[in-house]
Amino acid sequence: MTLLHARDHGGDGPPLVLLHGAGRSLADWDASAALLTAEHRVLAVDLPGHGRSPGISPWTIPAVVWDVADTMDAYGMPAAVVVGHSLGGLVAVEYARAYAGAVLAAVNLDGFW
């Protein structure tokens, strides 16, 4: 199990997980997260090898999805709306495919697929 670095912004309501783009970090979501906590519990996550999260080898989408799932479980978010930008959008969509029963929705903002 690999836990990724995450920032729990708190809030009430349906859980929302935010994933950043390639070469970025969870800090990209700070301004948006502050607005979203009025209606959601918000968790921003550093993808593997980004921000303060450990790297993984090999870096594959299935491995990243697994690490995101482990991190969500550790924060008590077994089901969530997963939102990602760019690379994070790709991960959000693949998370939805892998964990269809645990995803309330997946949003890909300007993503790859």
PDB file of N, CA and C in Angstrom:
ATOM      1  N   MET A   1       0.846  -1.179   0.000  1.00  0.00           N
ATOM      2  CA  MET A   1       0.000   0.000   0.000  1.00  0.00           C
ATOM      3  C   MET A   1       0.892   1.244   0.000  1.00  0.00           C
ATOM      4  N   THR A   2       0.642   2.142  -0.929  1.00  0.00           N
ATOM      5  CA  THR A   2       1.353   3.413  -0.987  1.00  0.00           C
ATOM      6  C   THR A   2       0.356   4.523  -0.738  1.00  0.00           C
ATOM      7  N   LEU A   3       0.587   5.286   0.338  1.00  0.00           N
ATOM      8  CA  LEU A   3      -0.264   6.433   0.595  1.00  0.00           C
ATOM      9  C   LEU A   3       0.376   7.655  -0.030  1.00  0.00           C
ATOM     10  N   LEU A   4      -0.425   8.403  -0.732  1.00  0.00           N
ATOM     11  CA  LEU A   4       0.037   9.613  -1.383  1.00  0.00           C
ATOM     12  C   LEU A   4      -0.145  10.806  -0.455  1.00  0.00           C
ATOM     13  N   HIS A   5       0.668  11.827  -0.650  1.00  0.00           N
ATOM     14  CA  HIS A   5       0.505  13.042   0.129  1.00  0.00           C
ATOM     15  C   HIS A   5      -0.823  13.683  -0.273  1.00  0.00           C
ATOM     16  N   ALA A   6      -1.583  14.103   0.711  1.00  0.00           N
ATOM     17  CA  ALA A   6      -2.891  14.692   0.446  1.00  0.00           C
ATOM     18  C   ALA A   6      -3.145  15.827   1.427  1.00  0.00           C
ATOM     19  N   ARG A   7      -4.022  16.724   1.031  1.00  0.00           N
ATOM     20  CA  ARG A   7      -4.460  17.806   1.904  1.00  0.00           C
ATOM     21  C   ARG A   7      -5.982  17.699   2.027  1.00  0.00           C
ATOM     22  N   ASP A   8      -6.414  17.440   3.266  1.00  0.00           N
ATOM     23  CA  ASP A   8      -7.840  17.359   3.556  1.00  0.00           C
ATOM     24  C   ASP A   8      -8.313  18.771   3.881  1.00  0.00           C
ATOM     25  N   HIS A   9      -9.057  19.361   2.970  1.00  0.00           N
ATOM     26  CA  HIS A   9      -9.544  20.720   3.149  1.00  0.00           C
ATOM     27  C   HIS A   9     -10.790  20.757   4.028  1.00  0.00           C
ATOM     28  N   GLY A  10     -11.312  19.589   4.382  1.00  0.00           N
ATOM     29  CA  GLY A  10     -12.512  19.530   5.207  1.00  0.00           C
ATOM     30  C   GLY A  10     -13.751  19.822   4.397  1.00  0.00           C
ATOM     31  N   GLY A  11     -14.769  20.290   5.085  1.00  0.00           N
ATOM     32  CA  GLY A  11     -16.037  20.592   4.436  1.00  0.00           C
ATOM     33  C   GLY A  11     -17.070  19.518   4.708  1.00  0.00           C
ATOM     34  N   ASP A  12     -18.291  19.841   4.371  1.00  0.00           N
ATOM     35  CA  ASP A  12     -19.414  18.930   4.572  1.00  0.00           C
ATOM     36  C   ASP A  12     -20.061  18.616   3.234  1.00  0.00           C
ATOM     37  N   GLY A  13     -20.580  17.420   3.145  1.00  0.00           N
ATOM     38  CA  GLY A  13     -21.273  17.023   1.932  1.00  0.00           C
ATOM     39  C   GLY A  13     -20.561  15.884   1.247  1.00  0.00           C
ATOM     40  N   PRO A  14     -20.980  15.567   0.022  1.00  0.00           N
ATOM     41  CA  PRO A  14     -20.373  14.456  -0.714  1.00  0.00           C
ATOM     42  C   PRO A  14     -18.876  14.662  -0.888  1.00  0.00           C
ATOM     43  N   PRO A  15     -18.093  13.592  -0.731  1.00  0.00           N
ATOM     44  CA  PRO A  15     -16.636  13.706  -0.879  1.00  0.00           C
ATOM     45  C   PRO A  15     -16.233  14.027  -2.315  1.00  0.00           C
ATOM     46  N   LEU A  16     -15.221  14.878  -2.420  1.00  0.00           N
ATOM     47  CA  LEU A  16     -14.685  15.325  -3.701  1.00  0.00           C
ATOM     48  C   LEU A  16     -13.169  15.176  -3.639  1.00  0.00           C
ATOM     49  N   VAL A  17     -12.596  14.439  -4.588  1.00  0.00           N
ATOM     50  CA  VAL A  17     -11.144  14.228  -4.655  1.00  0.00           C
ATOM     51  C   VAL A  17     -10.614  14.975  -5.864  1.00  0.00           C
ATOM     52  N   LEU A  18      -9.572  15.786  -5.653  1.00  0.00           N
ATOM     53  CA  LEU A  18      -9.003  16.632  -6.701  1.00  0.00           C
ATOM     54  C   LEU A  18      -7.608  16.147  -7.081  1.00  0.00           C
ATOM     55  N   LEU A  19      -7.380  15.934  -8.384  1.00  0.00           N
ATOM     56  CA  LEU A  19      -6.102  15.442  -8.900  1.00  0.00           C
ATOM     57  C   LEU A  19      -5.529  16.463  -9.884  1.00  0.00           C
ATOM     58  N   HIS A  20      -4.286  16.831  -9.694  1.00  0.00           N
ATOM     59  CA  HIS A  20      -3.615  17.857 -10.502  1.00  0.00           C
ATOM     60  C   HIS A  20      -3.057  17.287 -11.809  1.00  0.00           C
ATOM     61  N   GLY A  21      -2.526  18.177 -12.643  1.00  0.00           N
ATOM     62  CA  GLY A  21      -1.925  17.792 -13.910  1.00  0.00           C
ATOM     63  C   GLY A  21      -0.453  17.423 -13.772  1.00  0.00           C
ATOM     64  N   ALA A  22       0.143  16.966 -14.865  1.00  0.00           N
ATOM     65  CA  ALA A  22       1.548  16.532 -14.898  1.00  0.00           C
ATOM     66  C   ALA A  22       2.483  17.668 -14.502  1.00  0.00           C
ATOM     67  N   GLY A  23       3.450  17.340 -13.676  1.00  0.00           N
ATOM     68  CA  GLY A  23       4.459  18.304 -13.263  1.00  0.00           C
ATOM     69  C   GLY A  23       3.955  19.322 -12.253  1.00  0.00           C
ATOM     70  N   ARG A  24       2.763  19.136 -11.737  1.00  0.00           N
ATOM     71  CA  ARG A  24       2.145  20.094 -10.813  1.00  0.00           C
ATOM     72  C   ARG A  24       1.992  19.464  -9.433  1.00  0.00           C
ATOM     73  N   SER A  25       1.188  20.053  -8.564  1.00  0.00           N
ATOM     74  CA  SER A  25       0.953  19.497  -7.232  1.00  0.00           C
ATOM     75  C   SER A  25      -0.451  19.845  -6.761  1.00  0.00           C
ATOM     76  N   LEU A  26      -0.805  19.311  -5.610  1.00  0.00           N
ATOM     77  CA  LEU A  26      -2.120  19.569  -5.041  1.00  0.00           C
ATOM     78  C   LEU A  26      -2.351  21.047  -4.739  1.00  0.00           C
ATOM     79  N   ALA A  27      -1.291  21.830  -4.645  1.00  0.00           N
ATOM     80  CA  ALA A  27      -1.424  23.267  -4.382  1.00  0.00           C
ATOM     81  C   ALA A  27      -2.216  23.970  -5.484  1.00  0.00           C
ATOM     82  N   ASP A  28      -2.254  23.384  -6.680  1.00  0.00           N
ATOM     83  CA  ASP A  28      -3.028  23.971  -7.773  1.00  0.00           C
ATOM     84  C   ASP A  28      -4.510  24.091  -7.423  1.00  0.00           C
ATOM     85  N   TRP A  29      -4.974  23.296  -6.479  1.00  0.00           N
ATOM     86  CA  TRP A  29      -6.390  23.258  -6.138  1.00  0.00           C
ATOM     87  C   TRP A  29      -6.752  24.126  -4.943  1.00  0.00           C
ATOM     88  N   ASP A  30      -5.785  24.777  -4.295  1.00  0.00           N
ATOM     89  CA  ASP A  30      -6.063  25.503  -3.055  1.00  0.00           C
ATOM     90  C   ASP A  30      -7.202  26.510  -3.176  1.00  0.00           C
ATOM     91  N   ALA A  31      -7.173  27.357  -4.178  1.00  0.00           N
ATOM     92  CA  ALA A  31      -8.221  28.382  -4.317  1.00  0.00           C
ATOM     93  C   ALA A  31      -9.585  27.747  -4.578  1.00  0.00           C
ATOM     94  N   SER A  32      -9.632  26.750  -5.439  1.00  0.00           N
ATOM     95  CA  SER A  32     -10.901  26.080  -5.749  1.00  0.00           C
ATOM     96  C   SER A  32     -11.418  25.298  -4.543  1.00  0.00           C
ATOM     97  N   ALA A  33     -10.521  24.613  -3.856  1.00  0.00           N
ATOM     98  CA  ALA A  33     -10.921  23.795  -2.708  1.00  0.00           C
ATOM     99  C   ALA A  33     -11.593  24.644  -1.641  1.00  0.00           C
ATOM    100  N   ALA A  34     -11.071  25.844  -1.418  1.00  0.00           N
ATOM    101  CA  ALA A  34     -11.655  26.731  -0.411  1.00  0.00           C
ATOM    102  C   ALA A  34     -13.109  27.052  -0.727  1.00  0.00           C
ATOM    103  N   LEU A  35     -13.452  27.149  -1.989  1.00  0.00           N
ATOM    104  CA  LEU A  35     -14.831  27.444  -2.398  1.00  0.00           C
ATOM    105  C   LEU A  35     -15.715  26.199  -2.358  1.00  0.00           C
ATOM    106  N   LEU A  36     -15.117  25.045  -2.602  1.00  0.00           N
ATOM    107  CA  LEU A  36     -15.890  23.809  -2.707  1.00  0.00           C
ATOM    108  C   LEU A  36     -16.279  23.223  -1.356  1.00  0.00           C
ATOM    109  N   THR A  37     -15.586  23.625  -0.275  1.00  0.00           N
ATOM    110  CA  THR A  37     -15.869  23.036   1.036  1.00  0.00           C
ATOM    111  C   THR A  37     -17.235  23.419   1.586  1.00  0.00           C
ATOM    112  N   ALA A  38     -17.883  24.406   1.010  1.00  0.00           N
ATOM    113  CA  ALA A  38     -19.231  24.772   1.464  1.00  0.00           C
ATOM    114  C   ALA A  38     -20.226  23.641   1.212  1.00  0.00           C
ATOM    115  N   GLU A  39     -19.967  22.832   0.168  1.00  0.00           N
ATOM    116  CA  GLU A  39     -20.917  21.772  -0.175  1.00  0.00           C
ATOM    117  C   GLU A  39     -20.293  20.397  -0.321  1.00  0.00           C
ATOM    118  N   HIS A  40     -18.972  20.290  -0.113  1.00  0.00           N
ATOM    119  CA  HIS A  40     -18.284  19.003  -0.267  1.00  0.00           C
ATOM    120  C   HIS A  40     -17.195  18.862   0.785  1.00  0.00           C
ATOM    121  N   ARG A  41     -16.877  17.625   1.116  1.00  0.00           N
ATOM    122  CA  ARG A  41     -15.630  17.357   1.827  1.00  0.00           C
ATOM    123  C   ARG A  41     -14.589  17.211   0.734  1.00  0.00           C
ATOM    124  N   VAL A  42     -13.514  17.999   0.813  1.00  0.00           N
ATOM    125  CA  VAL A  42     -12.560  18.105  -0.293  1.00  0.00           C
ATOM    126  C   VAL A  42     -11.195  17.548   0.113  1.00  0.00           C
ATOM    127  N   LEU A  43     -10.686  16.644  -0.720  1.00  0.00           N
ATOM    128  CA  LEU A  43      -9.358  16.072  -0.544  1.00  0.00           C
ATOM    129  C   LEU A  43      -8.573  16.297  -1.831  1.00  0.00           C
ATOM    130  N   ALA A  44      -7.446  17.006  -1.740  1.00  0.00           N
ATOM    131  CA  ALA A  44      -6.552  17.183  -2.885  1.00  0.00           C
ATOM    132  C   ALA A  44      -5.378  16.232  -2.699  1.00  0.00           C
ATOM    133  N   VAL A  45      -4.941  15.608  -3.780  1.00  0.00           N
ATOM    134  CA  VAL A  45      -3.917  14.560  -3.709  1.00  0.00           C
ATOM    135  C   VAL A  45      -2.763  14.885  -4.657  1.00  0.00           C
ATOM    136  N   ASP A  46      -1.529  14.705  -4.157  1.00  0.00           N
ATOM    137  CA  ASP A  46      -0.342  14.754  -5.015  1.00  0.00           C
ATOM    138  C   ASP A  46      -0.190  13.397  -5.684  1.00  0.00           C
ATOM    139  N   LEU A  47      -0.162  13.364  -7.004  1.00  0.00           N
ATOM    140  CA  LEU A  47       0.068  12.106  -7.720  1.00  0.00           C
ATOM    141  C   LEU A  47       1.478  11.595  -7.429  1.00  0.00           C
ATOM    142  N   PRO A  48       1.736  10.307  -7.618  1.00  0.00           N
ATOM    143  CA  PRO A  48       3.065   9.758  -7.347  1.00  0.00           C
ATOM    144  C   PRO A  48       4.162  10.518  -8.099  1.00  0.00           C
ATOM    145  N   GLY A  49       5.245  10.831  -7.382  1.00  0.00           N
ATOM    146  CA  GLY A  49       6.377  11.530  -7.980  1.00  0.00           C
ATOM    147  C   GLY A  49       6.135  13.017  -8.166  1.00  0.00           C
ATOM    148  N   HIS A  50       5.063  13.526  -7.631  1.00  0.00           N
ATOM    149  CA  HIS A  50       4.709  14.943  -7.725  1.00  0.00           C
ATOM    150  C   HIS A  50       4.558  15.506  -6.317  1.00  0.00           C
ATOM    151  N   GLY A  51       4.788  16.808  -6.180  1.00  0.00           N
ATOM    152  CA  GLY A  51       4.609  17.430  -4.874  1.00  0.00           C
ATOM    153  C   GLY A  51       5.385  16.683  -3.812  1.00  0.00           C
ATOM    154  N   ARG A  52       4.689  16.280  -2.770  1.00  0.00           N
ATOM    155  CA  ARG A  52       5.333  15.582  -1.658  1.00  0.00           C
ATOM    156  C   ARG A  52       5.034  14.088  -1.624  1.00  0.00           C
ATOM    157  N   SER A  53       4.467  13.555  -2.707  1.00  0.00           N
ATOM    158  CA  SER A  53       4.201  12.114  -2.765  1.00  0.00           C
ATOM    159  C   SER A  53       5.444  11.366  -3.216  1.00  0.00           C
ATOM    160  N   PRO A  54       5.613  10.135  -2.710  1.00  0.00           N
ATOM    161  CA  PRO A  54       6.747   9.328  -3.159  1.00  0.00           C
ATOM    162  C   PRO A  54       6.587   8.926  -4.617  1.00  0.00           C
ATOM    163  N   GLY A  55       7.683   8.682  -5.280  1.00  0.00           N
ATOM    164  CA  GLY A  55       7.640   8.165  -6.637  1.00  0.00           C
ATOM    165  C   GLY A  55       7.329   6.680  -6.619  1.00  0.00           C
ATOM    166  N   ILE A  56       6.920   6.151  -7.750  1.00  0.00           N
ATOM    167  CA  ILE A  56       6.694   4.713  -7.894  1.00  0.00           C
ATOM    168  C   ILE A  56       7.377   4.254  -9.166  1.00  0.00           C
ATOM    169  N   SER A  57       7.743   2.973  -9.185  1.00  0.00           N
ATOM    170  CA  SER A  57       8.394   2.423 -10.360  1.00  0.00           C
ATOM    171  C   SER A  57       7.871   1.010 -10.581  1.00  0.00           C
ATOM    172  N   PRO A  58       7.342   0.721 -11.751  1.00  0.00           N
ATOM    173  CA  PRO A  58       7.158   1.649 -12.862  1.00  0.00           C
ATOM    174  C   PRO A  58       5.947   2.541 -12.608  1.00  0.00           C
ATOM    175  N   TRP A  59       5.986   3.723 -13.198  1.00  0.00           N
ATOM    176  CA  TRP A  59       4.879   4.682 -13.078  1.00  0.00           C
ATOM    177  C   TRP A  59       3.877   4.302 -14.158  1.00  0.00           C
ATOM    178  N   THR A  60       2.796   3.643 -13.735  1.00  0.00           N
ATOM    179  CA  THR A  60       1.753   3.232 -14.672  1.00  0.00           C
ATOM    180  C   THR A  60       0.407   3.755 -14.175  1.00  0.00           C
ATOM    181  N   ILE A  61      -0.518   3.942 -15.083  1.00  0.00           N
ATOM    182  CA  ILE A  61      -1.846   4.429 -14.699  1.00  0.00           C
ATOM    183  C   ILE A  61      -2.524   3.460 -13.720  1.00  0.00           C
ATOM    184  N   PRO A  62      -2.512   2.140 -13.965  1.00  0.00           N
ATOM    185  CA  PRO A  62      -3.134   1.249 -12.982  1.00  0.00           C
ATOM    186  C   PRO A  62      -2.503   1.370 -11.580  1.00  0.00           C
ATOM    187  N   ALA A  63      -1.184   1.534 -11.505  1.00  0.00           N
ATOM    188  CA  ALA A  63      -0.527   1.685 -10.200  1.00  0.00           C
ATOM    189  C   ALA A  63      -0.941   2.990  -9.528  1.00  0.00           C
ATOM    190  N   VAL A  64      -1.047   4.052 -10.312  1.00  0.00           N
ATOM    191  CA  VAL A  64      -1.459   5.351  -9.766  1.00  0.00           C
ATOM    192  C   VAL A  64      -2.899   5.264  -9.268  1.00  0.00           C
ATOM    193  N   VAL A  65      -3.776   4.645 -10.036  1.00  0.00           N
ATOM    194  CA  VAL A  65      -5.175   4.478  -9.631  1.00  0.00           C
ATOM    195  C   VAL A  65      -5.249   3.720  -8.313  1.00  0.00           C
ATOM    196  N   TRP A  66      -4.464   2.679  -8.177  1.00  0.00           N
ATOM    197  CA  TRP A  66      -4.422   1.885  -6.949  1.00  0.00           C
ATOM    198  C   TRP A  66      -3.989   2.758  -5.771  1.00  0.00           C
ATOM    199  N   ASP A  67      -2.952   3.575  -5.968  1.00  0.00           N
ATOM    200  CA  ASP A  67      -2.466   4.455  -4.898  1.00  0.00           C
ATOM    201  C   ASP A  67      -3.494   5.516  -4.525  1.00  0.00           C
ATOM    202  N   VAL A  68      -4.203   6.055  -5.502  1.00  0.00           N
ATOM    203  CA  VAL A  68      -5.270   7.018  -5.217  1.00  0.00           C
ATOM    204  C   VAL A  68      -6.356   6.335  -4.384  1.00  0.00           C
ATOM    205  N   ALA A  69      -6.732   5.120  -4.754  1.00  0.00           N
ATOM    206  CA  ALA A  69      -7.753   4.377  -4.006  1.00  0.00           C
ATOM    207  C   ALA A  69      -7.301   4.135  -2.566  1.00  0.00           C
ATOM    208  N   ASP A  70      -6.052   3.723  -2.373  1.00  0.00           N
ATOM    209  CA  ASP A  70      -5.532   3.500  -1.020  1.00  0.00           C
ATOM    210  C   ASP A  70      -5.574   4.785  -0.201  1.00  0.00           C
ATOM    211  N   THR A  71      -5.230   5.887  -0.824  1.00  0.00           N
ATOM    212  CA  THR A  71      -5.220   7.179  -0.134  1.00  0.00           C
ATOM    213  C   THR A  71      -6.633   7.604   0.235  1.00  0.00           C
ATOM    214  N   MET A  72      -7.571   7.431  -0.687  1.00  0.00           N
ATOM    215  CA  MET A  72      -8.965   7.756  -0.388  1.00  0.00           C
ATOM    216  C   MET A  72      -9.473   6.917   0.775  1.00  0.00           C
ATOM    217  N   ASP A  73      -9.166   5.640   0.789  1.00  0.00           N
ATOM    218  CA  ASP A  73      -9.583   4.761   1.885  1.00  0.00           C
ATOM    219  C   ASP A  73      -8.994   5.231   3.209  1.00  0.00           C
ATOM    220  N   ALA A  74      -7.722   5.634   3.190  1.00  0.00           N
ATOM    221  CA  ALA A  74      -7.055   6.089   4.410  1.00  0.00           C
ATOM    222  C   ALA A  74      -7.712   7.348   4.977  1.00  0.00           C
ATOM    223  N   TYR A  75      -8.305   8.148   4.116  1.00  0.00           N
ATOM    224  CA  TYR A  75      -8.999   9.369   4.542  1.00  0.00           C
ATOM    225  C   TYR A  75     -10.494   9.142   4.748  1.00  0.00           C
ATOM    226  N   GLY A  76     -10.915   7.888   4.735  1.00  0.00           N
ATOM    227  CA  GLY A  76     -12.319   7.573   4.976  1.00  0.00           C
ATOM    228  C   GLY A  76     -13.238   8.012   3.859  1.00  0.00           C
ATOM    229  N   MET A  77     -12.751   7.921   2.627  1.00  0.00           N
ATOM    230  CA  MET A  77     -13.549   8.319   1.457  1.00  0.00           C
ATOM    231  C   MET A  77     -13.654   7.135   0.494  1.00  0.00           C
ATOM    232  N   PRO A  78     -14.413   6.098   0.855  1.00  0.00           N
ATOM    233  CA  PRO A  78     -14.500   4.943  -0.041  1.00  0.00           C
ATOM    234  C   PRO A  78     -15.260   5.236  -1.336  1.00  0.00           C
ATOM    235  N   ALA A  79     -16.088   6.275  -1.338  1.00  0.00           N
ATOM    236  CA  ALA A  79     -16.808   6.687  -2.542  1.00  0.00           C
ATOM    237  C   ALA A  79     -16.687   8.202  -2.664  1.00  0.00           C
ATOM    238  N   ALA A  80     -16.457   8.690  -3.876  1.00  0.00           N
ATOM    239  CA  ALA A  80     -16.247  10.127  -4.056  1.00  0.00           C
ATOM    240  C   ALA A  80     -16.491  10.530  -5.501  1.00  0.00           C
ATOM    241  N   VAL A  81     -16.652  11.833  -5.682  1.00  0.00           N
ATOM    242  CA  VAL A  81     -16.569  12.432  -7.006  1.00  0.00           C
ATOM    243  C   VAL A  81     -15.090  12.709  -7.223  1.00  0.00           C
ATOM    244  N   VAL A  82     -14.522  12.171  -8.288  1.00  0.00           N
ATOM    245  CA  VAL A  82     -13.097  12.337  -8.572  1.00  0.00           C
ATOM    246  C   VAL A  82     -12.954  13.310  -9.732  1.00  0.00           C
ATOM    247  N   VAL A  83     -12.214  14.406  -9.487  1.00  0.00           N
ATOM    248  CA  VAL A  83     -12.034  15.460 -10.479  1.00  0.00           C
ATOM    249  C   VAL A  83     -10.552  15.598 -10.762  1.00  0.00           C
ATOM    250  N   GLY A  84     -10.192  15.655 -12.029  1.00  0.00           N
ATOM    251  CA  GLY A  84      -8.789  15.823 -12.377  1.00  0.00           C
ATOM    252  C   GLY A  84      -8.602  16.768 -13.537  1.00  0.00           C
ATOM    253  N   HIS A  85      -7.445  17.403 -13.554  1.00  0.00           N
ATOM    254  CA  HIS A  85      -7.061  18.281 -14.652  1.00  0.00           C
ATOM    255  C   HIS A  85      -5.919  17.623 -15.411  1.00  0.00           C
ATOM    256  N   SER A  86      -6.004  17.587 -16.718  1.00  0.00           N
ATOM    257  CA  SER A  86      -4.949  17.062 -17.572  1.00  0.00           C
ATOM    258  C   SER A  86      -4.611  15.625 -17.162  1.00  0.00           C
ATOM    259  N   LEU A  87      -3.388  15.348 -16.738  1.00  0.00           N
ATOM    260  CA  LEU A  87      -3.026  13.999 -16.304  1.00  0.00           C
ATOM    261  C   LEU A  87      -3.956  13.525 -15.199  1.00  0.00           C
ATOM    262  N   GLY A  88      -4.307  14.417 -14.284  1.00  0.00           N
ATOM    263  CA  GLY A  88      -5.245  14.060 -13.224  1.00  0.00           C
ATOM    264  C   GLY A  88      -6.607  13.664 -13.777  1.00  0.00           C
ATOM    265  N   GLY A  89      -7.011  14.268 -14.894  1.00  0.00           N
ATOM    266  CA  GLY A  89      -8.258  13.892 -15.550  1.00  0.00           C
ATOM    267  C   GLY A  89      -8.214  12.482 -16.092  1.00  0.00           C
ATOM    268  N   LEU A  90      -7.085  12.123 -16.680  1.00  0.00           N
ATOM    269  CA  LEU A  90      -6.892  10.761 -17.159  1.00  0.00           C
ATOM    270  C   LEU A  90      -6.995   9.777 -15.995  1.00  0.00           C
ATOM    271  N   VAL A  91      -6.327  10.101 -14.893  1.00  0.00           N
ATOM    272  CA  VAL A  91      -6.369   9.229 -13.713  1.00  0.00           C
ATOM    273  C   VAL A  91      -7.803   9.136 -13.184  1.00  0.00           C
ATOM    274  N   ALA A  92      -8.541  10.253 -13.159  1.00  0.00           N
ATOM    275  CA  ALA A  92      -9.925  10.239 -12.682  1.00  0.00           C
ATOM    276  C   ALA A  92     -10.792   9.302 -13.521  1.00  0.00           C
ATOM    277  N   VAL A  93     -10.646   9.364 -14.833  1.00  0.00           N
ATOM    278  CA  VAL A  93     -11.432   8.500 -15.714  1.00  0.00           C
ATOM    279  C   VAL A  93     -11.056   7.035 -15.513  1.00  0.00           C
ATOM    280  N   GLU A  94      -9.768   6.760 -15.407  1.00  0.00           N
ATOM    281  CA  GLU A  94      -9.335   5.373 -15.201  1.00  0.00           C
ATOM    282  C   GLU A  94      -9.729   4.868 -13.820  1.00  0.00           C
ATOM    283  N   TYR A  95      -9.751   5.757 -12.826  1.00  0.00           N
ATOM    284  CA  TYR A  95     -10.241   5.386 -11.498  1.00  0.00           C
ATOM    285  C   TYR A  95     -11.713   4.977 -11.607  1.00  0.00           C
ATOM    286  N   ALA A  96     -12.484   5.753 -12.349  1.00  0.00           N
ATOM    287  CA  ALA A  96     -13.906   5.440 -12.516  1.00  0.00           C
ATOM    288  C   ALA A  96     -14.099   4.080 -13.186  1.00  0.00           C
ATOM    289  N   ARG A  97     -13.247   3.765 -14.137  1.00  0.00           N
ATOM    290  CA  ARG A  97     -13.342   2.454 -14.796  1.00  0.00           C
ATOM    291  C   ARG A  97     -13.003   1.319 -13.844  1.00  0.00           C
ATOM    292  N   ALA A  98     -11.973   1.527 -13.029  1.00  0.00           N
ATOM    293  CA  ALA A  98     -11.507   0.468 -12.131  1.00  0.00           C
ATOM    294  C   ALA A  98     -12.398   0.299 -10.905  1.00  0.00           C
ATOM    295  N   TYR A  99     -12.988   1.375 -10.436  1.00  0.00           N
ATOM    296  CA  TYR A  99     -13.769   1.352  -9.197  1.00  0.00           C
ATOM    297  C   TYR A  99     -15.176   1.892  -9.443  1.00  0.00           C
ATOM    298  N   ALA A 100     -15.849   1.347 -10.404  1.00  0.00           N
ATOM    299  CA  ALA A 100     -17.167   1.854 -10.802  1.00  0.00           C
ATOM    300  C   ALA A 100     -18.134   1.953  -9.622  1.00  0.00           C
ATOM    301  N   GLY A 101     -18.072   1.035  -8.690  1.00  0.00           N
ATOM    302  CA  GLY A 101     -18.980   1.063  -7.544  1.00  0.00           C
ATOM    303  C   GLY A 101     -18.620   2.101  -6.509  1.00  0.00           C
ATOM    304  N   ALA A 102     -17.404   2.642  -6.564  1.00  0.00           N
ATOM    305  CA  ALA A 102     -16.946   3.594  -5.557  1.00  0.00           C
ATOM    306  C   ALA A 102     -16.884   5.023  -6.076  1.00  0.00           C
ATOM    307  N   VAL A 103     -17.303   5.237  -7.301  1.00  0.00           N
ATOM    308  CA  VAL A 103     -17.214   6.573  -7.892  1.00  0.00           C
ATOM    309  C   VAL A 103     -18.612   7.145  -8.015  1.00  0.00           C
ATOM    310  N   LEU A 104     -18.816   8.290  -7.385  1.00  0.00           N
ATOM    311  CA  LEU A 104     -20.092   8.974  -7.539  1.00  0.00           C
ATOM    312  C   LEU A 104     -20.141   9.657  -8.899  1.00  0.00           C
ATOM    313  N   ALA A 105     -18.971  10.125  -9.367  1.00  0.00           N
ATOM    314  CA  ALA A 105     -18.813  10.720 -10.697  1.00  0.00           C
ATOM    315  C   ALA A 105     -17.327  10.922 -10.933  1.00  0.00           C
ATOM    316  N   ALA A 106     -16.940  11.027 -12.190  1.00  0.00           N
ATOM    317  CA  ALA A 106     -15.562  11.363 -12.553  1.00  0.00           C
ATOM    318  C   ALA A 106     -15.624  12.532 -13.517  1.00  0.00           C
ATOM    319  N   VAL A 107     -14.784  13.533 -13.258  1.00  0.00           N
ATOM    320  CA  VAL A 107     -14.755  14.731 -14.101  1.00  0.00           C
ATOM    321  C   VAL A 107     -13.341  14.906 -14.623  1.00  0.00           C
ATOM    322  N   ASN A 108     -13.218  15.017 -15.946  1.00  0.00           N
ATOM    323  CA  ASN A 108     -11.932  15.185 -16.605  1.00  0.00           C
ATOM    324  C   ASN A 108     -11.905  16.594 -17.192  1.00  0.00           C
ATOM    325  N   LEU A 109     -11.163  17.489 -16.561  1.00  0.00           N
ATOM    326  CA  LEU A 109     -11.064  18.878 -17.024  1.00  0.00           C
ATOM    327  C   LEU A 109      -9.896  19.012 -17.976  1.00  0.00           C
ATOM    328  N   ASP A 110     -10.168  19.191 -19.274  1.00  0.00           N
ATOM    329  CA  ASP A 110      -9.111  19.358 -20.269  1.00  0.00           C
ATOM    330  C   ASP A 110      -8.121  18.197 -20.228  1.00  0.00           C
ATOM    331  N   GLY A 111      -8.657  16.996 -20.179  1.00  0.00           N
ATOM    332  CA  GLY A 111      -7.812  15.822 -20.039  1.00  0.00           C
ATOM    333  C   GLY A 111      -7.406  15.208 -21.362  1.00  0.00           C
ATOM    334  N   PHE A 112      -6.724  14.088 -21.264  1.00  0.00           N
ATOM    335  CA  PHE A 112      -6.199  13.386 -22.430  1.00  0.00           C
ATOM    336  C   PHE A 112      -7.271  12.635 -23.194  1.00  0.00           C
ATOM    337  N   TRP A 113      -8.214  11.971 -22.496  1.00  0.00           N
ATOM    338  CA  TRP A 113      -9.210  11.139 -23.172  1.00  0.00           C
ATOM    339  C   TRP A 113     -10.567  11.722 -22.965  1.00  0.00           C
TER     340      TRP A 113
END
